[in-house]
Coordinates of C-alpha atoms and ligand atoms in Angstrom, one line a residue:
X99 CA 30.7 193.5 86.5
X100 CA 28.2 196.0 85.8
X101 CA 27.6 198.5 88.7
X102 CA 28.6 196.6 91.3
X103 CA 31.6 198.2 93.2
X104 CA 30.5 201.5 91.8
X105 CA 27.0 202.7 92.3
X106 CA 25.2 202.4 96.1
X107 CA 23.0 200.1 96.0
X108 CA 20.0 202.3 97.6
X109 CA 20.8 204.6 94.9
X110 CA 20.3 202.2 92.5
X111 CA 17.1 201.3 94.0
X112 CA 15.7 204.7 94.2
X113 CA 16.7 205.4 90.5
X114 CA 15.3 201.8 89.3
X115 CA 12.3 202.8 91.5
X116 CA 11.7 205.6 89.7
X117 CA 11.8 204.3 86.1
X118 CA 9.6 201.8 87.0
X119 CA 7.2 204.0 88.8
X120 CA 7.3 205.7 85.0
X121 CA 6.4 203.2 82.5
X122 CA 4.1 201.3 85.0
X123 CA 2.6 204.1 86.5
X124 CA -1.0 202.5 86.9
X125 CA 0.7 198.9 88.5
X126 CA 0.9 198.3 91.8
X127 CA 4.7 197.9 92.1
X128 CA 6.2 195.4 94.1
X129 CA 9.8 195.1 96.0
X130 CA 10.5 191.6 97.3
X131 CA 12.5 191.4 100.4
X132 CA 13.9 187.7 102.3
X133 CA 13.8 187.9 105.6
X134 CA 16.9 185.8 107.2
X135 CA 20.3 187.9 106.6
X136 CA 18.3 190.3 104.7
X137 CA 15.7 192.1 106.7
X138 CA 16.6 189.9 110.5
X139 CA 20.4 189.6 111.5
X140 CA 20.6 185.9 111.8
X141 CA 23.4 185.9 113.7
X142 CA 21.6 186.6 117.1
X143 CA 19.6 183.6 116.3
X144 CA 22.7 181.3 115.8
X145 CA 24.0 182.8 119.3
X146 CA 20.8 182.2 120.8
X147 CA 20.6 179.1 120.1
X148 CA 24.4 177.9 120.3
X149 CA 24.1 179.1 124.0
X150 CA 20.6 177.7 124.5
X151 CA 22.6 174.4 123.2
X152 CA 25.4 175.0 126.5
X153 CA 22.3 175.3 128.6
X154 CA 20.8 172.2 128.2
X155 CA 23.8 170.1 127.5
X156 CA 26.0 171.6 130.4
X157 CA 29.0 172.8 127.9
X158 CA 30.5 175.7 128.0
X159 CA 31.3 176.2 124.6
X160 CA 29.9 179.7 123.1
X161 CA 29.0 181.0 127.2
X162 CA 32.1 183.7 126.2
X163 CA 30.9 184.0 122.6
X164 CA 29.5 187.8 121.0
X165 CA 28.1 188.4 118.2
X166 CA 30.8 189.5 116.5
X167 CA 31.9 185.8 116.8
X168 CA 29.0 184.4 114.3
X169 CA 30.6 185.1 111.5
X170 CA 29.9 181.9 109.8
X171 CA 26.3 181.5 107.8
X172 CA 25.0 178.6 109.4
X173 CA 26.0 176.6 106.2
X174 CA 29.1 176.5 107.0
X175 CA 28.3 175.7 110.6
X176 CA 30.8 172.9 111.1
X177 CA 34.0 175.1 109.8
X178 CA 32.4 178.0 112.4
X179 CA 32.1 175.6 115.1
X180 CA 36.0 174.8 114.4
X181 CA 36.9 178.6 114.4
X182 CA 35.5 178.6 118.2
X183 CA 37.3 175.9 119.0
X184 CA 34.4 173.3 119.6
X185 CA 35.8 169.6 120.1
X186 CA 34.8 168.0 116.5
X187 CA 32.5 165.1 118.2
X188 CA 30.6 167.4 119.3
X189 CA 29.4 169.0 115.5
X190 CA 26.9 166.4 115.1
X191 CA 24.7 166.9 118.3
X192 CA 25.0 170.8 118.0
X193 CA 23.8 170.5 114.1
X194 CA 21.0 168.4 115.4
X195 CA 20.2 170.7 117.9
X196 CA 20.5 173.7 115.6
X197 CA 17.9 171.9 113.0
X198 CA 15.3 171.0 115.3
X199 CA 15.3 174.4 117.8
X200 CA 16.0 177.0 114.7
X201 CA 12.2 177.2 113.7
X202 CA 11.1 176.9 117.2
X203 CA 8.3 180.1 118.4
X204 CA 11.6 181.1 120.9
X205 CA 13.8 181.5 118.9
X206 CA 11.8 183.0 116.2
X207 CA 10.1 185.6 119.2
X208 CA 12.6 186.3 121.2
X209 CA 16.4 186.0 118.6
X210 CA 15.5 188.7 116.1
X211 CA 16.5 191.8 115.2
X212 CA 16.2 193.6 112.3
X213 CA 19.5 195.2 110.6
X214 CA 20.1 199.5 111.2
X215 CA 17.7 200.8 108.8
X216 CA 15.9 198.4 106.9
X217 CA 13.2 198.4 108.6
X218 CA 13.0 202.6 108.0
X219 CA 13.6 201.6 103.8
X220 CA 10.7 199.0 104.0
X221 CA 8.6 202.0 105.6
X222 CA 9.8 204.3 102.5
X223 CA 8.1 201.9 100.4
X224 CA 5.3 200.9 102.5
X225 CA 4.2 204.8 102.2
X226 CA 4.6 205.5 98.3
X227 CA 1.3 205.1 96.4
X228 CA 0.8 202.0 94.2
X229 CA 3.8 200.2 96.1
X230 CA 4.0 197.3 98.2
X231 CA 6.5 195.6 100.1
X232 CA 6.5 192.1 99.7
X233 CA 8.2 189.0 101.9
X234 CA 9.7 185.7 100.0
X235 CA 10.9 183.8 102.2
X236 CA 12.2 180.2 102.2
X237 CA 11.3 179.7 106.3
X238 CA 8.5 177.0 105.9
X239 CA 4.5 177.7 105.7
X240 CA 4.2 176.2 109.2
X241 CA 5.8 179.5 110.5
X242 CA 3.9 181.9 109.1
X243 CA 1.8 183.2 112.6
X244 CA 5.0 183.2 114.1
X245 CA 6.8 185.1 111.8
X246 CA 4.3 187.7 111.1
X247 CA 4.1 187.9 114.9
X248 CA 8.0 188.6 115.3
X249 CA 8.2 191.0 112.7
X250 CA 5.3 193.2 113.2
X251 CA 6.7 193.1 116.7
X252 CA 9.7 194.4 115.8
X253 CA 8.4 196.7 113.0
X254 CA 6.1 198.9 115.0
X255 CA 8.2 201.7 116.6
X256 CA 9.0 202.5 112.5
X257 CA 5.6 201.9 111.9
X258 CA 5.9 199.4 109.3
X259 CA 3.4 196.8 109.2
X260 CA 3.6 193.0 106.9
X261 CA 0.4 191.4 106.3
X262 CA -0.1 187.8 105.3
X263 CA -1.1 188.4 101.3
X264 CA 2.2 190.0 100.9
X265 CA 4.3 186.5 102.8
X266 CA 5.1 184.1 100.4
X267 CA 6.7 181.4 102.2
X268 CA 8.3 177.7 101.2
X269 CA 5.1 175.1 100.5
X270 CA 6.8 171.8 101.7
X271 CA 8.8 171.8 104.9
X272 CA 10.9 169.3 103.6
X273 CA 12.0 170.4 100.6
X274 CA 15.4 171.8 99.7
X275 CA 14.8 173.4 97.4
X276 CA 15.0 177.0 98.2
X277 CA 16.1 178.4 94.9
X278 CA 12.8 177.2 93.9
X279 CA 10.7 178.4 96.3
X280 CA 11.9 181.7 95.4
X281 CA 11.5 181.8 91.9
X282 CA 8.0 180.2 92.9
X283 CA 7.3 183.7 95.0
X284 CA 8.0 186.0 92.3
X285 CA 5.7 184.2 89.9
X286 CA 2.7 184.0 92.6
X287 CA 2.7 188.0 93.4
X288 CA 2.5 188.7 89.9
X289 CA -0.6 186.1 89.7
X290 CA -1.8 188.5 92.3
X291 CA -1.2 191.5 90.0
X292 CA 2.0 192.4 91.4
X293 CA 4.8 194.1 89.6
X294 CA 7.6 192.9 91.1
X295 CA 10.3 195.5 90.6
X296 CA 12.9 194.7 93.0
X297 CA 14.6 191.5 95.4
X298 CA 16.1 192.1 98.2
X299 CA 18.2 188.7 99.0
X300 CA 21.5 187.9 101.1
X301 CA 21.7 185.1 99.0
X302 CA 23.9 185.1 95.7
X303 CA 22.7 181.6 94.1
X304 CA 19.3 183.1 94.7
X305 CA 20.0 186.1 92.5
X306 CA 21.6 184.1 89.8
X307 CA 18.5 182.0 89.6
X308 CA 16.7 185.0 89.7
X309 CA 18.6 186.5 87.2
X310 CA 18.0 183.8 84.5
X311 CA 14.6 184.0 85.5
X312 CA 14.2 187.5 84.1
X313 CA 16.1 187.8 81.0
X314 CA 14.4 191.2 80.6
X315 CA 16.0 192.6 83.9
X316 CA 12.8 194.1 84.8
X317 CA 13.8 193.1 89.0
X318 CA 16.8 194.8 90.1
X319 CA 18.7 192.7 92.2
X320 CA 20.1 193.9 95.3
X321 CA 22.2 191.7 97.3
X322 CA 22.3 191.8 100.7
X323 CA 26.5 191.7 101.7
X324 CA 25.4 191.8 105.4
X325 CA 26.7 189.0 107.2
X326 CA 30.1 187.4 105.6
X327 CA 31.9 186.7 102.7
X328 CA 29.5 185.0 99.9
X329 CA 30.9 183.0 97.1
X330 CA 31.0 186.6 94.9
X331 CA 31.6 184.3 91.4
X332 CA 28.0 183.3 92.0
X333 CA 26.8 186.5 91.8
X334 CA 25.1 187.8 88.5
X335 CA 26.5 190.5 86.5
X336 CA 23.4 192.8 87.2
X337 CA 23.1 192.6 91.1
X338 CA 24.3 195.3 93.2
X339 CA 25.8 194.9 96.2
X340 CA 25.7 196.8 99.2
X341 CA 25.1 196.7 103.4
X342 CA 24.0 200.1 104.9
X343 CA 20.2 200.7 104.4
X344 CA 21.2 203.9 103.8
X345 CA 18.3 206.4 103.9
X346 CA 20.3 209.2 102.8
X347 CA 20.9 207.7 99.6
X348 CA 17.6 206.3 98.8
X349 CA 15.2 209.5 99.6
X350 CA 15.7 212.3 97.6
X351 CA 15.1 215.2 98.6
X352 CA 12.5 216.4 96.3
X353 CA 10.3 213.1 97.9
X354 CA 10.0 214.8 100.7
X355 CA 6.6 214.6 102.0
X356 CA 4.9 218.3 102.2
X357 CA 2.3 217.7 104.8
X358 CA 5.3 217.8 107.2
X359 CA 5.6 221.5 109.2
X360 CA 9.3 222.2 108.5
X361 CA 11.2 224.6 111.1
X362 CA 14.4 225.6 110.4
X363 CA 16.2 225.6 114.1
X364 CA 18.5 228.7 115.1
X365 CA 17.8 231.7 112.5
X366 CA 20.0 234.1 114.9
X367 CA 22.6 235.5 112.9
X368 CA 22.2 237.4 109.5
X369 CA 23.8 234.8 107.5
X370 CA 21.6 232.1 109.1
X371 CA 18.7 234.8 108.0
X372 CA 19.2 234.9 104.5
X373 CA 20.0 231.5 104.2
X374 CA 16.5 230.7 105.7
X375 CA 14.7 233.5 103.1
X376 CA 16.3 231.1 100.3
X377 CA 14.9 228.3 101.2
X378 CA 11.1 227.2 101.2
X379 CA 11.1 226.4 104.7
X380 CA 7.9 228.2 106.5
X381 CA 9.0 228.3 110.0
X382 CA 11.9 230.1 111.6
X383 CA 12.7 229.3 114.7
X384 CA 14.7 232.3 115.8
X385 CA 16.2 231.3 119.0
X386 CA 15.2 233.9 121.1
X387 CA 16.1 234.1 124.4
X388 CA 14.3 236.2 127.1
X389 CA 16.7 236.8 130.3
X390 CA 17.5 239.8 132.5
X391 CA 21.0 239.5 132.2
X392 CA 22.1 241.8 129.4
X393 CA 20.7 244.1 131.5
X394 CA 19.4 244.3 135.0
X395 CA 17.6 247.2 135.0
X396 CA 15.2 246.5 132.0
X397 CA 13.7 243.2 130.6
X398 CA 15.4 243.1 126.5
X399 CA 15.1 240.1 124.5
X400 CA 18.4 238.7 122.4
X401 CA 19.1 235.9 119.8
X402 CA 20.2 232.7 121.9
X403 CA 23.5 232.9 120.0
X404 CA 24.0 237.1 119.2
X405 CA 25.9 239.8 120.8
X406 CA 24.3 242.7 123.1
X407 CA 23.2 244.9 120.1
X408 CA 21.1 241.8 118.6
X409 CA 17.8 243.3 119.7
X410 CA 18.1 245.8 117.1
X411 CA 18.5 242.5 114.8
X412 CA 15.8 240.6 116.1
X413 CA 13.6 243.9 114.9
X414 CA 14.8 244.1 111.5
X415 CA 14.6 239.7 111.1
X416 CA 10.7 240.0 111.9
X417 CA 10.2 242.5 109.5
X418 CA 12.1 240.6 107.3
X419 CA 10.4 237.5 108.0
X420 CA 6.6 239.3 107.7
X421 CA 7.4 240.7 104.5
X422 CA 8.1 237.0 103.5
X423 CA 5.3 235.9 105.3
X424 CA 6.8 233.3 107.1
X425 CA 5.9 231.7 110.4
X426 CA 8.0 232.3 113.3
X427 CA 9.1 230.5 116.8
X428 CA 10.4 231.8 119.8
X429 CA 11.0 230.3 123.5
X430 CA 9.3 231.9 126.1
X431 CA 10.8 232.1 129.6
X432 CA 10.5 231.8 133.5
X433 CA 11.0 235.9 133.5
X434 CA 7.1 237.2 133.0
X435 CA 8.2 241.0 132.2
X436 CA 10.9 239.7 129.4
X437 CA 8.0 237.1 127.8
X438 CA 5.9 240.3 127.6
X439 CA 8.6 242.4 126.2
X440 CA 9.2 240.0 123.6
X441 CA 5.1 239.5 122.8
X442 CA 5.4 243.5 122.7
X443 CA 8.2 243.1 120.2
X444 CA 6.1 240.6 118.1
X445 CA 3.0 243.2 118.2
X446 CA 5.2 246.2 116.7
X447 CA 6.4 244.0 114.0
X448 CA 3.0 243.6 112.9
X449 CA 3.4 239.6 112.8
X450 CA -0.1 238.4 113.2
X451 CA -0.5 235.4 116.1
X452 CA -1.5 232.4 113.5
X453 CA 2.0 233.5 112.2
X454 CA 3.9 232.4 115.7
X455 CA 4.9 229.6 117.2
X456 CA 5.8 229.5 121.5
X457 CA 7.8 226.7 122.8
X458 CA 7.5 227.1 126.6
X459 CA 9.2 224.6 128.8
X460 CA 6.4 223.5 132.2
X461 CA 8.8 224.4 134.2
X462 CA 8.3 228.0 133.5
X463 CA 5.2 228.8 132.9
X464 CA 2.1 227.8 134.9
X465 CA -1.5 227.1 134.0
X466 CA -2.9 231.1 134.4
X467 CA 0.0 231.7 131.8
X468 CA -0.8 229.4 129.5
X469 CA -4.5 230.3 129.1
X470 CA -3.6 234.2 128.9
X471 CA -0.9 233.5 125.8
X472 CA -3.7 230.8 124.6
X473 CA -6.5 233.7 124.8
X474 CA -3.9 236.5 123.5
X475 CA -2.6 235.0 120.5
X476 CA -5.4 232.9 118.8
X477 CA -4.6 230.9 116.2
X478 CA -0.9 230.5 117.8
X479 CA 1.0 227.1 117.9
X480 CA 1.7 226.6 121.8
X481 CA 4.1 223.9 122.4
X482 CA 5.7 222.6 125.1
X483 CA 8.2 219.4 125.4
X484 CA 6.9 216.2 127.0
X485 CA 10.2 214.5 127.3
X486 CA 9.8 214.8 131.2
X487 CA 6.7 212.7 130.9
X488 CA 8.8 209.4 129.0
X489 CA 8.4 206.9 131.3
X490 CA 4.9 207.5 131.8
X491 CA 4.2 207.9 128.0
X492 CA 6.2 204.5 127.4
X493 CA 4.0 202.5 130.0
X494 CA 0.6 204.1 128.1
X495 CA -0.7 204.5 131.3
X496 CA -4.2 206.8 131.9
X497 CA -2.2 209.3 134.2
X498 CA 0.3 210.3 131.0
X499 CA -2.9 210.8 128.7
X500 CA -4.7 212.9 131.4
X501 CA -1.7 215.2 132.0
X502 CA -1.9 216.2 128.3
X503 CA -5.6 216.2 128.2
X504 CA -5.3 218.8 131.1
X505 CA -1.9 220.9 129.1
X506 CA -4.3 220.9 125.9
X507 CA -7.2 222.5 128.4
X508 CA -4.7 224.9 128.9
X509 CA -4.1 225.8 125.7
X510 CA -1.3 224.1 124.7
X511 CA -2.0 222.4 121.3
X512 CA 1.4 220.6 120.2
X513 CA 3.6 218.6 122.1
X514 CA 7.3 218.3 121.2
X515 CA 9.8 215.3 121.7
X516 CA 13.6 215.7 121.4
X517 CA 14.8 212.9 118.8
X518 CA 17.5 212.0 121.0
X519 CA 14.9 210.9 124.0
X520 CA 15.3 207.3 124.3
X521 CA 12.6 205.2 122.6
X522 CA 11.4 208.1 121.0
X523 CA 9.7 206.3 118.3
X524 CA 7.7 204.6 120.3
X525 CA 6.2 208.1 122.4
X526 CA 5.7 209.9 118.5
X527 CA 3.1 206.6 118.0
X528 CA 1.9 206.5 121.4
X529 CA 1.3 211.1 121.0
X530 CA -0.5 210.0 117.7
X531 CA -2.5 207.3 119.4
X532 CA -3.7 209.2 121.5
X533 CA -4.9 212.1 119.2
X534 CA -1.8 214.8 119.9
X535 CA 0.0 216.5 117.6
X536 CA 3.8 215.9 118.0
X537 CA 6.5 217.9 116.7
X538 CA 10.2 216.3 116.9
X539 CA 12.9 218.4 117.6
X540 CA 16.4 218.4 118.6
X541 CA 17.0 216.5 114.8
X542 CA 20.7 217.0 113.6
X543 CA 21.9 214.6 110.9
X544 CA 20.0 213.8 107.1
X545 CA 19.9 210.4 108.5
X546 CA 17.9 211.5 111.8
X547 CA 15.5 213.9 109.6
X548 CA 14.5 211.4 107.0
X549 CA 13.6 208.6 110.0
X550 CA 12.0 211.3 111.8
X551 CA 10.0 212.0 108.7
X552 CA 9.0 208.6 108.5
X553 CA 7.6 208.8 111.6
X554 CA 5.4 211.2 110.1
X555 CA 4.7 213.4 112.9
X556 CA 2.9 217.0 112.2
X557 CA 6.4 219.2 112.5
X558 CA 10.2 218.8 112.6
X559 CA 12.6 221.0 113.5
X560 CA 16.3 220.6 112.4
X561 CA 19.0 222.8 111.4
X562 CA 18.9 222.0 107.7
X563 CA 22.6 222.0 107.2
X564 CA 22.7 218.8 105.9
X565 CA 26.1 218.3 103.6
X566 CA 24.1 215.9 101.1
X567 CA 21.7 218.3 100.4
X568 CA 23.9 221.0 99.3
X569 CA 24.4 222.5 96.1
X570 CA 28.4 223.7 96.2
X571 CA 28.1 225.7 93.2
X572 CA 25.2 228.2 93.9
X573 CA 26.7 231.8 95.0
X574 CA 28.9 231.3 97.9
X575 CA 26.1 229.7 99.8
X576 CA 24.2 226.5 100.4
X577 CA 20.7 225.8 99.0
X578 CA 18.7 224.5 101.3
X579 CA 15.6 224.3 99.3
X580 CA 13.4 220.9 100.4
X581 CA 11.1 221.0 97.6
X582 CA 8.5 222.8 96.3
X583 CA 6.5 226.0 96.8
X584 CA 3.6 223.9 98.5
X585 CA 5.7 223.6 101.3
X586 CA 5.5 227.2 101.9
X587 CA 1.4 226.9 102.2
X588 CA 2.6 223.7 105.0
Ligands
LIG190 MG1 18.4 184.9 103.6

């Protein structure tokens, strides 16, 4: 079978992508996703509902159940319903149950969630030009408020929206026929003007019909192996399989968006130096720490990471840096005299304040500090983390907007969230709301920095090390090149 154990699926999509996006560069291209056991894990919907069936029957049957235990499509309900070891007179009532709850606005609200990542590849598409994601579904027409409802719900924190021109959903509630209602979707967005390109479906029979369908092949088929065991004979020779929307494999890395502010975290060894200088990256953040304790008599400045005599490294990295004209972070401290020796430092070098970045923590610094660095270095990125102010942020109270509105009167013009805050997505929409500019930090894996870009905040800082993105056989060192001179002018 062609492909099918061999290539990754997103990898076929992202190279199907971009032939399509080739010859049909003026269509509006189209990739069609179902929802159930594609986009939604439908087997916290069969939970929910098996144990909503115990409630209001007073069984016990599936009270000890997980999800790991719905490993049956709800096809082969009765044979599941065996494999938990439900008394067989019982199958009917539970079926009947099943049938008329499964559509019901509950369980369609409240039993949903969306499989890791797919929601982060629908918002990859969502965000190219002249491509839409589209939803063909065979839940019935009646459901449509509701299931807009649920999955915008669950889509926002990726920012991913679905609208109702792009749901195509089964005409007559009681038919059947779902294999038709498919192939009917495919040929109603391209009514629209639609180039369909792609159809994302858990659902083998599905793909075969849509396989004879399109003799041409112009829709890759992408089968969704994410719940259990299909019937694999049913599955046409062009599909390919796969079940981790994998982000890493999809994005490449020359689609990296450039409007981004890239800074590459922990420049603070001379290795980590050149490394940077090879790369387009604009920002260096060079993990400068200011602290007494090198030596108590006199205020130094050190690299976070370096050895006593790294001050004299520090000097020749910003000359390095300002002959390259790039952009340059440090951390300021608690300690007043060591933030001024390093601003001294900065000065000699020559690197001129629209060139620096501060990160400065609110525990260390208070408001007459703030304006004096805001009034010293104009033109200066001033940032300081906001993860402290989570809760408040979350609840989108007034008091968390007039805390930042009185940090920005202070100068401070960039507020920074670590990636591994919880519900981070979330406060990176809630900072944009509001009209902030965020910068998310703290990012470590390829994974992490291509959701974080989806996010689209205004910087990201990460180490860049990313395994994936290196190219073994230049010099001895990686390449860590993102794309593009225009992201030195970021
Ligand atoms: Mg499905």
């Amino acid at each position: 079978m062609q492909n099918v154990a061999i290539q990754n699926w997103m990898q076929a999509l992202a190279g199907h992508y971009e032939r399509s996006r080739t010859a049909f560069a003026q269509d509006d291209l189209l990739i069609l996703f179902d929802i159930d056991g594609t986009i939604l894990d439908s087997r916290y919907m069969l939970l929910y509902l098996l144990q909503a069936y115990d409630r209001n029957h007073n069984t016990g049957f599936f009270s000890a159940c997980r999800i790991t235990d719905m490993s049956f499509s709800v096809a082969e309900l009765e044979a599941g319903l065996r494999s938990l070891g439900v008394p067989a007179d019982h199958f009917a009532a539970i079926q009947a149950w099943y049938n008329r709850h499964r559509w019901s606005m509950a369980a369609v609200l409240e039993a949903h969630r969306p499989f890791p990542g797919v929601m982060d590849v629908i918002r990859w598409f969502q965000l190219q030009p002249h491509t839409h994601v589209g939803l063909n579904t065979a839940r019935p027409e009646h459901l449509r408020e509701e299931t807009l409802c649920s999955l915008n719900k669950l889509g926002r924190e990726y920012r991913v929206q679905f609208t109702s021109d792009l749901l195509f959903m089964r005409e007559a509630a009681d038919s059947d026929d779902v294999i038709a209602a498919k192939l009917a979707g495919i040929e109603h967005f391209r009514a629209c003007g639609y180039r369909p390109f792609a159809m994302v479906d858990n659902q083998p029979q599905i793909l075969e019909a849509v396989a004879a369908h399109d003799p041409g092949k112009a829709i890759l088929l992408l089968h969704a192996g994410t719940l259990f065991q299909q019937r694999p004979e049913q599955m046409p020779a062009n599909a390919v399989q796969g079940n981790v929307y994998d982000l890493t494999e999809l994005i490449p890395k020359k689609a990296i968006p450039r409007h981004i502010q890239f800074v590459w975290d922990g420049v603070s060894s001379e290795a980590a130096l050149t490394q940077f200088l090879e790369s387009n990256i604009r920002w260096a953040d060079l993990s400068v720490l200011t602290d007494r304790y090198m030596n108590d008599q006199s205020p130094d400045v050190r690299h976070a990471n370096g050895p006593a005599q790294s001050s004299a490294l520090l000097q020749t990295c910003l000359q390095q840096l300002r002959q390259a004209d790039r952009g340059i972070k440090v951390n300021l401290g608690a300690d007043l005299a060591c933030n001024r020796s390093l601003l001294r430092l900065l000065q000699t070098a020559g690197i001129d304040s629209s060139d620096l970045w501060f990160h400065v923590d609110m525990e260390d610094l208070g408001e007459a500090q703030f304006r004096q660095l805001a009034e010293t270095q104009p033109g200066a990125i001033i940032e300081t983390p906001v993860d402290f102010l989570a809760p408040l942020i979350g609840n989108g109270g007034q008091l968390a907007e007039n805390i930042l509105d009185r940090l920005c009167d202070w100068g401070v013009n960039r507020f920074a969230l670590d990636w591994s805050t919880p519900g981070v997505r979330r406060l990176v929409e809630r900072l944009d709301d509001w009209g902030f500019t965020v910068t998310i930090y703290g990012v470590r894996e390829l994974q992490d920095f291509l959701q974080a870009v989806l996010l689209m905040p205004r910087a990201i800082c990460s180490d860049f090390s990313y395994a994936k993105w290196r190219e073994p056989h230049v010099g001895k060192r990686a390449v860590h090149d993102i794309d593009g001179a225009v992201l030195r002018h970021a």
